[in-house]
mmCIF file with all atom_site columns, C-alpha atoms in Angstrom:
data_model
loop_
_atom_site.group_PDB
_atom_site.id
_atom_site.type_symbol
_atom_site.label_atom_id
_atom_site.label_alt_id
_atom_site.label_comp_id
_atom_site.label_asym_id
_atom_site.label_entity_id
_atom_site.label_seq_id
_atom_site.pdbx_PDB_ins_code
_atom_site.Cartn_x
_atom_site.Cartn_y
_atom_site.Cartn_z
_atom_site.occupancy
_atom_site.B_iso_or_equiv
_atom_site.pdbx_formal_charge
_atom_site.auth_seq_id
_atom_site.auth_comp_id
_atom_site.auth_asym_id
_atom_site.auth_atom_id
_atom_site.pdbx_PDB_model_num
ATOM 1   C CA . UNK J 1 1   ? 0.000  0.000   0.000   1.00 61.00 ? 12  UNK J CA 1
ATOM 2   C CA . UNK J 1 2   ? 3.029  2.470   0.766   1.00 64.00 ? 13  UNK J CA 1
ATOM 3   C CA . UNK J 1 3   ? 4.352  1.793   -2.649  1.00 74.00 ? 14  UNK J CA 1
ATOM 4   C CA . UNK J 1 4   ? 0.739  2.506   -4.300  1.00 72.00 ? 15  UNK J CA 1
ATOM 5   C CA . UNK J 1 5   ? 0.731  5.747   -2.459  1.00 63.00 ? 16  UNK J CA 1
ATOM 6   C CA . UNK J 1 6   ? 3.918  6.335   -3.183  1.00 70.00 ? 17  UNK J CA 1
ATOM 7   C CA . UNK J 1 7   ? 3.474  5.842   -6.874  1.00 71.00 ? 18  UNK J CA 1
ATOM 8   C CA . UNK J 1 8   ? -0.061 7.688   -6.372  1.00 64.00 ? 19  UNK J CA 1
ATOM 9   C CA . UNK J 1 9   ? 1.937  11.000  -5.055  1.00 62.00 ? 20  UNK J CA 1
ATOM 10  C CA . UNK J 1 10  ? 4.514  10.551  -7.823  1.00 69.00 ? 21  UNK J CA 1
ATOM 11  C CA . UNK J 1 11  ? 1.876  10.159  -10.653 1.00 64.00 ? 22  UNK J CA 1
ATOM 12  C CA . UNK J 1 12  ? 0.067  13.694  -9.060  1.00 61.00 ? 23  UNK J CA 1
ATOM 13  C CA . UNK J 1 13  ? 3.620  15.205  -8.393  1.00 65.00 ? 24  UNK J CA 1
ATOM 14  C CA . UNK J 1 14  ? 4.487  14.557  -12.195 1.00 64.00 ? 25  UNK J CA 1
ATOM 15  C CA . UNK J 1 15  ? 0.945  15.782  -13.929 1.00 64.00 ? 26  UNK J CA 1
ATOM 16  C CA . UNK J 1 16  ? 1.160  18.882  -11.861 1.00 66.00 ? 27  UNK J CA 1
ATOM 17  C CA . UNK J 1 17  ? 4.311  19.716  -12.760 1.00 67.00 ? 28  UNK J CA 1
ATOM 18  C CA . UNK J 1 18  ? 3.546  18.694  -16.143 1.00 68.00 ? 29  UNK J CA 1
ATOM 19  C CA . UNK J 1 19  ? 0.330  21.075  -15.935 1.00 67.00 ? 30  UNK J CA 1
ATOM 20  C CA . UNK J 1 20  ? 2.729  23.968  -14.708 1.00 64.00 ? 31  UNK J CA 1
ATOM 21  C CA . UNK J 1 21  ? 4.956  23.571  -17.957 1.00 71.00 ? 32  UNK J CA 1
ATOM 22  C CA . UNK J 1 22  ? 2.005  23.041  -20.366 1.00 72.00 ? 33  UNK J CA 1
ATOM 23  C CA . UNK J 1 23  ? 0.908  26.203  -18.728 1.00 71.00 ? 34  UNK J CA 1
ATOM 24  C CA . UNK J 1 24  ? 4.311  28.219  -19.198 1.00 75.00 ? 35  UNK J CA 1
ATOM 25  C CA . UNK J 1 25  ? 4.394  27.336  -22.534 1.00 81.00 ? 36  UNK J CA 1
ATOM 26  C CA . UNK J 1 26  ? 0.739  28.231  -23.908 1.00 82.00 ? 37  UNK J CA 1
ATOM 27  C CA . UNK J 1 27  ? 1.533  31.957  -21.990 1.00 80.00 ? 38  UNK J CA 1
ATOM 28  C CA . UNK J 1 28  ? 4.586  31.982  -23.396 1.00 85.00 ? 39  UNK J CA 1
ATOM 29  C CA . UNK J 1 29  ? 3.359  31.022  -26.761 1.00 87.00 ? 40  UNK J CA 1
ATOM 30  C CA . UNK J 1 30  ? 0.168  33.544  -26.603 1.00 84.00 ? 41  UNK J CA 1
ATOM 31  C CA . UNK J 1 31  ? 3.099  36.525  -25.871 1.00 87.00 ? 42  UNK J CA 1
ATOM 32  C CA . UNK J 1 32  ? 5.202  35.545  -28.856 1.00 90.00 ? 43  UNK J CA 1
ATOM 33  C CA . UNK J 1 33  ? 1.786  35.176  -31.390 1.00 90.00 ? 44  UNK J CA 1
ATOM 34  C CA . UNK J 1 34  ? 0.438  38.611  -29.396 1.00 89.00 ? 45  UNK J CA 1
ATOM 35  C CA . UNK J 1 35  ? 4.079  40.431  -30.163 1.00 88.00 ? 46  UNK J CA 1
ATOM 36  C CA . UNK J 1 36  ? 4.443  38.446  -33.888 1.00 89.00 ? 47  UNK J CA 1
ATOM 37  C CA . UNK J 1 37  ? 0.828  39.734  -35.126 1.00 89.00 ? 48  UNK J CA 1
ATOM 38  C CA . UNK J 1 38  ? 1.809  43.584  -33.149 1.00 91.00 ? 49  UNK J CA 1
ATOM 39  C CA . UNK J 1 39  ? 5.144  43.127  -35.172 1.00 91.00 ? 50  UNK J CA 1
ATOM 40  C CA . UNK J 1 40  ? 3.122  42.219  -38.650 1.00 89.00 ? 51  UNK J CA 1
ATOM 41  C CA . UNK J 1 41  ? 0.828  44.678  -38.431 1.00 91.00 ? 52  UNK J CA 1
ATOM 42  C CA . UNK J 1 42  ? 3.582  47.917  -37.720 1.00 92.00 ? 53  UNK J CA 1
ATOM 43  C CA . UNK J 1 43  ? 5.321  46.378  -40.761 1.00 92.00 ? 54  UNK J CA 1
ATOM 44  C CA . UNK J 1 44  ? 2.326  46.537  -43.035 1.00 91.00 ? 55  UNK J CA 1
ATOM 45  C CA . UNK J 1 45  ? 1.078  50.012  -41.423 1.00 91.00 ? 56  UNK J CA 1
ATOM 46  C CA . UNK J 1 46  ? 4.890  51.254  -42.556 1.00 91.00 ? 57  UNK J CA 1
ATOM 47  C CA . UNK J 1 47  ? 4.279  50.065  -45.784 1.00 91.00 ? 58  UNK J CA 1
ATOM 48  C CA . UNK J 1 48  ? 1.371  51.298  -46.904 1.00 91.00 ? 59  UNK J CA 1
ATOM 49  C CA . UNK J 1 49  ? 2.089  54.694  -44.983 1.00 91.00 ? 60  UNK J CA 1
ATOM 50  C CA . UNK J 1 50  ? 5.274  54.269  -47.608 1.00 91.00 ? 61  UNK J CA 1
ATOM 51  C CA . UNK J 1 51  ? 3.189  53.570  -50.234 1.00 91.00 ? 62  UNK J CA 1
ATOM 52  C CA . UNK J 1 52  ? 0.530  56.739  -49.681 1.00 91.00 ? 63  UNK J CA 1
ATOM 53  C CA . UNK J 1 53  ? 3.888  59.174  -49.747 1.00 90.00 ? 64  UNK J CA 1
ATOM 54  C CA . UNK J 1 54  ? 4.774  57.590  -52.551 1.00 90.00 ? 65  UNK J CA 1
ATOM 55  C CA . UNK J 1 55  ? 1.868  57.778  -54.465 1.00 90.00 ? 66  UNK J CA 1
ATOM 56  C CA . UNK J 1 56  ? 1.005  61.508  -53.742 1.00 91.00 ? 67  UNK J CA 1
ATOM 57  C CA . UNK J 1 57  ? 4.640  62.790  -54.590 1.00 90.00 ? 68  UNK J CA 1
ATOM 58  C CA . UNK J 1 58  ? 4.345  60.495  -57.709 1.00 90.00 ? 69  UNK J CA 1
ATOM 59  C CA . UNK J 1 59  ? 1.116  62.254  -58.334 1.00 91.00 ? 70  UNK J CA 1
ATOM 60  C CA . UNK J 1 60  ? 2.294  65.398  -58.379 1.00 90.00 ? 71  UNK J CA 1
ATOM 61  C CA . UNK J 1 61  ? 5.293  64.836  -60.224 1.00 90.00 ? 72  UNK J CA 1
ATOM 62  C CA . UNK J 1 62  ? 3.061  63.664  -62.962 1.00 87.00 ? 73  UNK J CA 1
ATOM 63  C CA . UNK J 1 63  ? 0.703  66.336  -62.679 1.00 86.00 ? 74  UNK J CA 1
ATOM 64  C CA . UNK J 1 64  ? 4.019  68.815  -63.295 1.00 84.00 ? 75  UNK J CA 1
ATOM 65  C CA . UNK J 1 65  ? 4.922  66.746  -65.874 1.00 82.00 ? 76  UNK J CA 1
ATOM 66  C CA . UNK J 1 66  ? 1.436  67.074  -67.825 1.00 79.00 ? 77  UNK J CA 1
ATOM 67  C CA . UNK J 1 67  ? 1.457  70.998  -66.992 1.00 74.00 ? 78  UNK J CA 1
ATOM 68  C CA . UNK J 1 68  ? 4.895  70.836  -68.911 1.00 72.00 ? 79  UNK J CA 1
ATOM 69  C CA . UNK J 1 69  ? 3.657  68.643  -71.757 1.00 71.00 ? 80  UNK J CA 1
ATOM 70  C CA . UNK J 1 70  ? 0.293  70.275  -71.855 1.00 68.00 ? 81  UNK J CA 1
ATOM 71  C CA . UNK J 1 71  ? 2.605  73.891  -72.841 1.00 64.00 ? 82  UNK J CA 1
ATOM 72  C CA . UNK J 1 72  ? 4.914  72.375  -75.521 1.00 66.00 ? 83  UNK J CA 1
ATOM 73  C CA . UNK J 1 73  ? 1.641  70.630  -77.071 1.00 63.00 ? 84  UNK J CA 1
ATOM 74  C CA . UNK J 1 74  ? 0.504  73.976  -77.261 1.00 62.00 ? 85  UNK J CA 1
ATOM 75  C CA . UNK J 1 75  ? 3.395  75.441  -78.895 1.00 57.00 ? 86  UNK J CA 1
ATOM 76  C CA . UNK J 1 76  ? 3.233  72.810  -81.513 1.00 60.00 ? 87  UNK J CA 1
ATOM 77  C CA . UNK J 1 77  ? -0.085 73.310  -82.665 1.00 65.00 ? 88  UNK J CA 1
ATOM 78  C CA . UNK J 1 78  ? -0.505 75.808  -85.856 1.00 66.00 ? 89  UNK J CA 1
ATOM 79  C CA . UNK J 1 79  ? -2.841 77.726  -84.921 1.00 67.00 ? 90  UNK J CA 1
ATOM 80  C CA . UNK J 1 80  ? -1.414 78.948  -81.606 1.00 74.00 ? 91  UNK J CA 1
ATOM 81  C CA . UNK J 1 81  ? 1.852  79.716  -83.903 1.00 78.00 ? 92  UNK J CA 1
ATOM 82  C CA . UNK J 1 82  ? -0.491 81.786  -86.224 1.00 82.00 ? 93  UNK J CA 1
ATOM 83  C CA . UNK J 1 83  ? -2.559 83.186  -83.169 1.00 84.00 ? 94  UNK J CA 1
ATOM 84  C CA . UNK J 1 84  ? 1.014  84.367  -81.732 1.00 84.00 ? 95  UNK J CA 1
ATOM 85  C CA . UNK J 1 85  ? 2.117  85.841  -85.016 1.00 86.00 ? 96  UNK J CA 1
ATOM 86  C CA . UNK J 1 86  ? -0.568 87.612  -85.789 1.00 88.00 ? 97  UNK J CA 1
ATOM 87  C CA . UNK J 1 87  ? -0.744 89.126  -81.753 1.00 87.00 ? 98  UNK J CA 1
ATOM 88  C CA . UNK J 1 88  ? 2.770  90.313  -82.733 1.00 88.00 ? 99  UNK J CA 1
ATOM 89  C CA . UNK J 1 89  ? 2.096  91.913  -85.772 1.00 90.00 ? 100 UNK J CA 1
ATOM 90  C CA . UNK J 1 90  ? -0.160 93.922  -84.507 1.00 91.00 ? 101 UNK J CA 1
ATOM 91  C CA . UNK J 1 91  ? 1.898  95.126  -81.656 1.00 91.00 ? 102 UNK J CA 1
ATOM 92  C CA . UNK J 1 92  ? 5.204  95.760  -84.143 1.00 91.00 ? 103 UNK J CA 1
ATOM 93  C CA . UNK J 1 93  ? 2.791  97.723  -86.285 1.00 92.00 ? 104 UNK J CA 1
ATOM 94  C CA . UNK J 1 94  ? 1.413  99.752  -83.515 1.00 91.00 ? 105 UNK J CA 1
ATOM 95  C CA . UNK J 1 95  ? 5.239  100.313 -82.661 1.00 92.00 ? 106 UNK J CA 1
ATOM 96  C CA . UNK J 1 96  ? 5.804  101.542 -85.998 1.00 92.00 ? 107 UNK J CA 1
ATOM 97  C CA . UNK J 1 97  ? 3.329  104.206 -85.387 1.00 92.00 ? 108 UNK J CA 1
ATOM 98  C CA . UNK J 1 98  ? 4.210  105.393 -82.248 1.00 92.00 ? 109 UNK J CA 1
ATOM 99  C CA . UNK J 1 99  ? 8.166  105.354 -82.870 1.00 91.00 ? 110 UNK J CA 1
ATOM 100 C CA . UNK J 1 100 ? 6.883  107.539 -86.289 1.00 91.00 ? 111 UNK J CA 1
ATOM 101 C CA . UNK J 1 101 ? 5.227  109.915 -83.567 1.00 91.00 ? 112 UNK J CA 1
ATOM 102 C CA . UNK J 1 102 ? 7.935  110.187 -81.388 1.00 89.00 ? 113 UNK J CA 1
ATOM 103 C CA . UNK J 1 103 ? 10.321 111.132 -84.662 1.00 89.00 ? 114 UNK J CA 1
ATOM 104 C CA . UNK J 1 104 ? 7.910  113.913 -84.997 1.00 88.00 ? 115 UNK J CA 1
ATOM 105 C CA . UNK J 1 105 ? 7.402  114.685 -81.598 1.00 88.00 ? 116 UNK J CA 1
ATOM 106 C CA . UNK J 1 106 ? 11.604 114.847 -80.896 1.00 86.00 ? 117 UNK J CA 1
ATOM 107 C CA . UNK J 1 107 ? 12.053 116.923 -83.921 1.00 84.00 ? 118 UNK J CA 1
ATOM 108 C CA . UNK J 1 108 ? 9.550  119.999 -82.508 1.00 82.00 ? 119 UNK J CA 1
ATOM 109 C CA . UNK J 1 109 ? 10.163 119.694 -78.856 1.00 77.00 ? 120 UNK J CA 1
ATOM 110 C CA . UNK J 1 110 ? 13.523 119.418 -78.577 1.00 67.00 ? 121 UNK J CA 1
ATOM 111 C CA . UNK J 1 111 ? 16.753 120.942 -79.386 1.00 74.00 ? 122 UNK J CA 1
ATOM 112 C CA . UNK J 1 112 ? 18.018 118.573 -81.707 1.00 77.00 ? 123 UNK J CA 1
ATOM 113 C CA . UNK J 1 113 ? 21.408 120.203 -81.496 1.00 81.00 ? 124 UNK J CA 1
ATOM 114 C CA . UNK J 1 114 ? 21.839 118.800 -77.945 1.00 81.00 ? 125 UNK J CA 1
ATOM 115 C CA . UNK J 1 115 ? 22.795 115.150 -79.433 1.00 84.00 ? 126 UNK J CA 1
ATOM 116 C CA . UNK J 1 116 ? 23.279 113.692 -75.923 1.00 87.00 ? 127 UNK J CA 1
ATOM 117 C CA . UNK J 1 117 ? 19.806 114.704 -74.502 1.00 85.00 ? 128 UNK J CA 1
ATOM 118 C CA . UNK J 1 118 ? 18.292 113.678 -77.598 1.00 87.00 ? 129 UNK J CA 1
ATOM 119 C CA . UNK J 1 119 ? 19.653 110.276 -77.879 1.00 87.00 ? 130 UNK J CA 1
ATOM 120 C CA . UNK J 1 120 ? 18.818 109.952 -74.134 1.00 90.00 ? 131 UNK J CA 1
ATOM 121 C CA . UNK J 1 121 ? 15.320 111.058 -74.460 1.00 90.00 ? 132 UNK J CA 1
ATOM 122 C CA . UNK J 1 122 ? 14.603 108.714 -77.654 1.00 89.00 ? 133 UNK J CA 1
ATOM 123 C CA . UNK J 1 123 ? 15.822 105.382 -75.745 1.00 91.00 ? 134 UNK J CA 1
ATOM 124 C CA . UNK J 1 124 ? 13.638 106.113 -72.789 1.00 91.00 ? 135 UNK J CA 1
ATOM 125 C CA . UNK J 1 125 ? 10.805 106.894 -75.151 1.00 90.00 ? 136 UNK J CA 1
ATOM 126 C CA . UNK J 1 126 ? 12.016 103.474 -77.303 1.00 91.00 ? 137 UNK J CA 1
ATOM 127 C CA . UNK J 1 127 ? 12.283 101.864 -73.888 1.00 93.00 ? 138 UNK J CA 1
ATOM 128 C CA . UNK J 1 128 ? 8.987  102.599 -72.693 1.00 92.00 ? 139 UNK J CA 1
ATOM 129 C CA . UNK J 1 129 ? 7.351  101.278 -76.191 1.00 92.00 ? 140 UNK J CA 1
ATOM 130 C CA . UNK J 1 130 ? 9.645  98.205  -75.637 1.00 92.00 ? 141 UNK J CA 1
ATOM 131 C CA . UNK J 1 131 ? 8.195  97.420  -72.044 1.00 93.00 ? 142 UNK J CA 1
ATOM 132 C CA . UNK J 1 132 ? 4.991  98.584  -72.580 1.00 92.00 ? 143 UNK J CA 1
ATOM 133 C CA . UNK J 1 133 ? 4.627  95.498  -75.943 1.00 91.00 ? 144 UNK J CA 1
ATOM 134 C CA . UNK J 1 134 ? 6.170  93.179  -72.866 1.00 91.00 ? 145 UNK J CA 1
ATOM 135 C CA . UNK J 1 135 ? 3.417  93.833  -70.773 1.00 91.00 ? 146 UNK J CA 1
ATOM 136 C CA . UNK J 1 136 ? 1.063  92.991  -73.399 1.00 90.00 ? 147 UNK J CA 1
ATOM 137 C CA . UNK J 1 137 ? 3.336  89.983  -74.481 1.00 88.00 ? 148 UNK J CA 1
ATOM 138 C CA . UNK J 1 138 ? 2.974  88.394  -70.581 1.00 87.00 ? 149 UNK J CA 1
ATOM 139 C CA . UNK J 1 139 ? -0.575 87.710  -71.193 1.00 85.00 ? 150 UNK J CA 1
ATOM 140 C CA . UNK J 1 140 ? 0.600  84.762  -73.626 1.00 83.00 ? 151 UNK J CA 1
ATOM 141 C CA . UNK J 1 141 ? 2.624  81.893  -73.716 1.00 81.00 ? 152 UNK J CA 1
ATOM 142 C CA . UNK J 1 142 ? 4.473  79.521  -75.894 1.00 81.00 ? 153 UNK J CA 1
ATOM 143 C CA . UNK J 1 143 ? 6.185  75.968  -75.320 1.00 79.00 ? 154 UNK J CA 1
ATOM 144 C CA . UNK J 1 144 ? 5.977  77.064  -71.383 1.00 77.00 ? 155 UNK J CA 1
ATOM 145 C CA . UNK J 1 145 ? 7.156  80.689  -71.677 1.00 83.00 ? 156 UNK J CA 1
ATOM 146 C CA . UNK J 1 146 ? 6.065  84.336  -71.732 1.00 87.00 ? 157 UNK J CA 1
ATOM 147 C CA . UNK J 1 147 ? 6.950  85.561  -75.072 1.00 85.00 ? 158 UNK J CA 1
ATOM 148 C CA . UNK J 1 148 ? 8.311  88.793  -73.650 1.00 88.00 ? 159 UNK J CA 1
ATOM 149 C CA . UNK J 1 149 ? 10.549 86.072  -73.094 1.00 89.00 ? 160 UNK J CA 1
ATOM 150 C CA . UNK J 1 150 ? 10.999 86.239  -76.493 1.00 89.00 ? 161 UNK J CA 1
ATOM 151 C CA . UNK J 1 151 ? 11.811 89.651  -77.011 1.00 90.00 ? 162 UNK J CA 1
ATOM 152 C CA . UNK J 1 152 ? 15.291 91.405  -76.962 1.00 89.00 ? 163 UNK J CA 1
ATOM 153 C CA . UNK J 1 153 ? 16.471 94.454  -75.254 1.00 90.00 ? 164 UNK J CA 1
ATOM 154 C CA . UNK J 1 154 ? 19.109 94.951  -78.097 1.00 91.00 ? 165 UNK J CA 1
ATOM 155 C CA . UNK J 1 155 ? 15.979 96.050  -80.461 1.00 92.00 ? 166 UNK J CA 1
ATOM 156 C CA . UNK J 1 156 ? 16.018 99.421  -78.629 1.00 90.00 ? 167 UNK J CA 1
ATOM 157 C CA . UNK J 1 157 ? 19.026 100.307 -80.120 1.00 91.00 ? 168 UNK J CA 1
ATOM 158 C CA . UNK J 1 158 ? 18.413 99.205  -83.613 1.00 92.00 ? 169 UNK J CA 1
ATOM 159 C CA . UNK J 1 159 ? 15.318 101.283 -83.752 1.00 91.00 ? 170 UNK J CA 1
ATOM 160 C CA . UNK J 1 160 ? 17.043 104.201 -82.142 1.00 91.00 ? 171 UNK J CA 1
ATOM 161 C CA . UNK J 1 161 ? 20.012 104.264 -84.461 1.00 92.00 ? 172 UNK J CA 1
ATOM 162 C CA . UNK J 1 162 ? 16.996 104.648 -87.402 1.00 91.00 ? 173 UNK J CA 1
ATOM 163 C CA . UNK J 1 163 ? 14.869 107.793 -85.219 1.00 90.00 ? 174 UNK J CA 1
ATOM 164 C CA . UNK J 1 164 ? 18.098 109.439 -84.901 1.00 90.00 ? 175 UNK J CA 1
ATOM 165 C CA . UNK J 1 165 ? 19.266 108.820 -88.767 1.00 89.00 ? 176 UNK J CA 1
ATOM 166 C CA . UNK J 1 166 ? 15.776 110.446 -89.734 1.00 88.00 ? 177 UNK J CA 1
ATOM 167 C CA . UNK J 1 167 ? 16.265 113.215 -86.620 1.00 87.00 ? 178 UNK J CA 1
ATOM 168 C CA . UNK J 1 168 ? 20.042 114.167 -87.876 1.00 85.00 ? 179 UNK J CA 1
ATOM 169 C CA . UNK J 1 169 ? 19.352 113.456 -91.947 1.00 84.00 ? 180 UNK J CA 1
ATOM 170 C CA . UNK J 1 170 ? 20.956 115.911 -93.912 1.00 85.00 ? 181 UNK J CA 1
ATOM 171 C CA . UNK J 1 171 ? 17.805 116.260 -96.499 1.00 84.00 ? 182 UNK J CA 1
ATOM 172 C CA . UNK J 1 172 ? 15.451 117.259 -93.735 1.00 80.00 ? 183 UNK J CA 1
ATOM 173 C CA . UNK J 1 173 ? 12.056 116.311 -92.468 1.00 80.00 ? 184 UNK J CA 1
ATOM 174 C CA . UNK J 1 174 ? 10.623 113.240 -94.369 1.00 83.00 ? 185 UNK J CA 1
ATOM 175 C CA . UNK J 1 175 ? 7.704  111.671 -92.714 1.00 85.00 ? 186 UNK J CA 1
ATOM 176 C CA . UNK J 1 176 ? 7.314  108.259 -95.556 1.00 90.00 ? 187 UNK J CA 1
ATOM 177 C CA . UNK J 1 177 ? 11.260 107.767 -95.425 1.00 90.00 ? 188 UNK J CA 1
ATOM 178 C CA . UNK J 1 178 ? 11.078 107.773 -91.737 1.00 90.00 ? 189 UNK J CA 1
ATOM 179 C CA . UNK J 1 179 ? 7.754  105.703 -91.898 1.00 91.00 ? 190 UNK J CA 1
ATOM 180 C CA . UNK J 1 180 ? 9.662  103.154 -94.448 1.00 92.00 ? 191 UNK J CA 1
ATOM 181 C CA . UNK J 1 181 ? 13.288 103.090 -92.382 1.00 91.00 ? 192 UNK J CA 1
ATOM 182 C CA . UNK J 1 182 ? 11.129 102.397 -89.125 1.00 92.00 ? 193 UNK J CA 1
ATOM 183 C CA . UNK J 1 183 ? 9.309  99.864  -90.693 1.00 93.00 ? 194 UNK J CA 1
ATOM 184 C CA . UNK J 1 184 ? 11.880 98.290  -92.328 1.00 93.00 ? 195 UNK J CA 1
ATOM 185 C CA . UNK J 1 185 ? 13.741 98.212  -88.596 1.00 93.00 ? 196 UNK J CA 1
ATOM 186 C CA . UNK J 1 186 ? 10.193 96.716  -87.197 1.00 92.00 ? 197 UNK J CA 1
ATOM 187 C CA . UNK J 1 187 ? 10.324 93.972  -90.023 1.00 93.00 ? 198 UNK J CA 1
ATOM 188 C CA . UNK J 1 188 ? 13.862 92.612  -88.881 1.00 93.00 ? 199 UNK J CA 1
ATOM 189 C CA . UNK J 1 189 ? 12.649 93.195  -85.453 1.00 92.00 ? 200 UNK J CA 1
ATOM 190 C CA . UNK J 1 190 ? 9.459  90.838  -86.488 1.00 92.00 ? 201 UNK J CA 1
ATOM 191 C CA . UNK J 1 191 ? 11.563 88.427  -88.249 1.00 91.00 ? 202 UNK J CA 1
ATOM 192 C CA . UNK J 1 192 ? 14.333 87.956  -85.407 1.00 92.00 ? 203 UNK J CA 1
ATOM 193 C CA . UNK J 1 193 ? 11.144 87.714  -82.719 1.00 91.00 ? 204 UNK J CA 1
ATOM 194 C CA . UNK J 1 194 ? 9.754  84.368  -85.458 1.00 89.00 ? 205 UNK J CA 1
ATOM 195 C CA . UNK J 1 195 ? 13.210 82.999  -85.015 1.00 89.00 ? 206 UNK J CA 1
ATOM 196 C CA . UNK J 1 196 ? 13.772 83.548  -81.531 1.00 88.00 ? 207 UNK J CA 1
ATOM 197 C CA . UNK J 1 197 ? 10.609 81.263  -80.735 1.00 84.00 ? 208 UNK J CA 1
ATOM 198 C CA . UNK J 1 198 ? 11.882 79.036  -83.756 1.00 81.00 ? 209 UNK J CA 1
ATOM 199 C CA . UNK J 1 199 ? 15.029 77.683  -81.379 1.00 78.00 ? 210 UNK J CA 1
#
């Protein structure tokens, strides 16, 4: 009877124990699923938190991209060339007129004889022209550009070298030579603007 309670303890002794590690081990094994799934789920978060960044700067890179692409179609369409020209025209032929005013206007008002003052005064009146067809020129674009972008200060010059040739001519007052030199300036003016958005 000793040895059957002896072997009776044992047998208890044993299974509890046994209980105790089956216990340790399902704890332990609920903590390492509990911090596996916690350690899953930060990964994936990361990821698509990645993935949303990603997206919206690739979005907007795109979106610059078609801006861009939308502006160089646009240059390459005919009709906004012909549109463009035709705006110019107008505003080189308007210039042509108003440079023929101020040859005019230069050769009553001021004292001629004065060449310093007088070339001084006909670039700031040249300039103002020049800045004012700029103005007018920033309300349009081509191939992603202003097209005062297109213009040149160096046409200033040109057009004053011809108001002073008509101002200082040696024949005198001529109102259709200076119309025709001034035009004639205006034309290469034209013609070098065409190129300019050409390149």
């Amino acid at each position: 009877m000793v040895n059957e309670a002896i072997e009776t303890a044992r047998g208890i002794t044993d299974l509890g124990m046994l209980a105790v590690a089956a216990g340790f081990f399902l704890v332990l094994s609920g903590t390492m699923m509990l911090g596996l799934f916690r350690w899953f789920r930060k990964i994936i978060d990361n990821t698509l938190r990645e993935n949303t960044a990603c997206a919206t700067d690739l979005r907007t890179r795109l979106d610059d991209i078609a801006d861009g692409v939308g502006a160089i179609a646009e240059g390459l369409r005919p009709e906004t060339r012909l549109r463009i020209r035709e705006t110019a025209a107008i505003h080189f032929r308007c210039a042509v007129e108003q440079v023929c005013r101020v040859i005019k206007r230069v050769r009553e008002e001021n004292n001629i004889h004065n060449h310093e003052a007088t070339a001084c005064k006909i670039r700031t009146l040249l300039k103002n022209i020049h800045d004012e067809r700029n103005r007018a020129f920033d309300s349009y674009t081509y191939k992603g550009r202003k097209l005062s972008d297109y213009t040149d200060e160096a046409w200033i010059e040109r057009v004053a070298q011809v108001v002073e040739g008509e101002i200082y001519n040696e024949a005198g007052a001529n109102n259709r030579r200076a119309y025709t030199n001034v035009r004639m300036a205006y034309d290469e003016i034209e013609n070098d603007f065409m190129q300019r958005l050409d390149e």
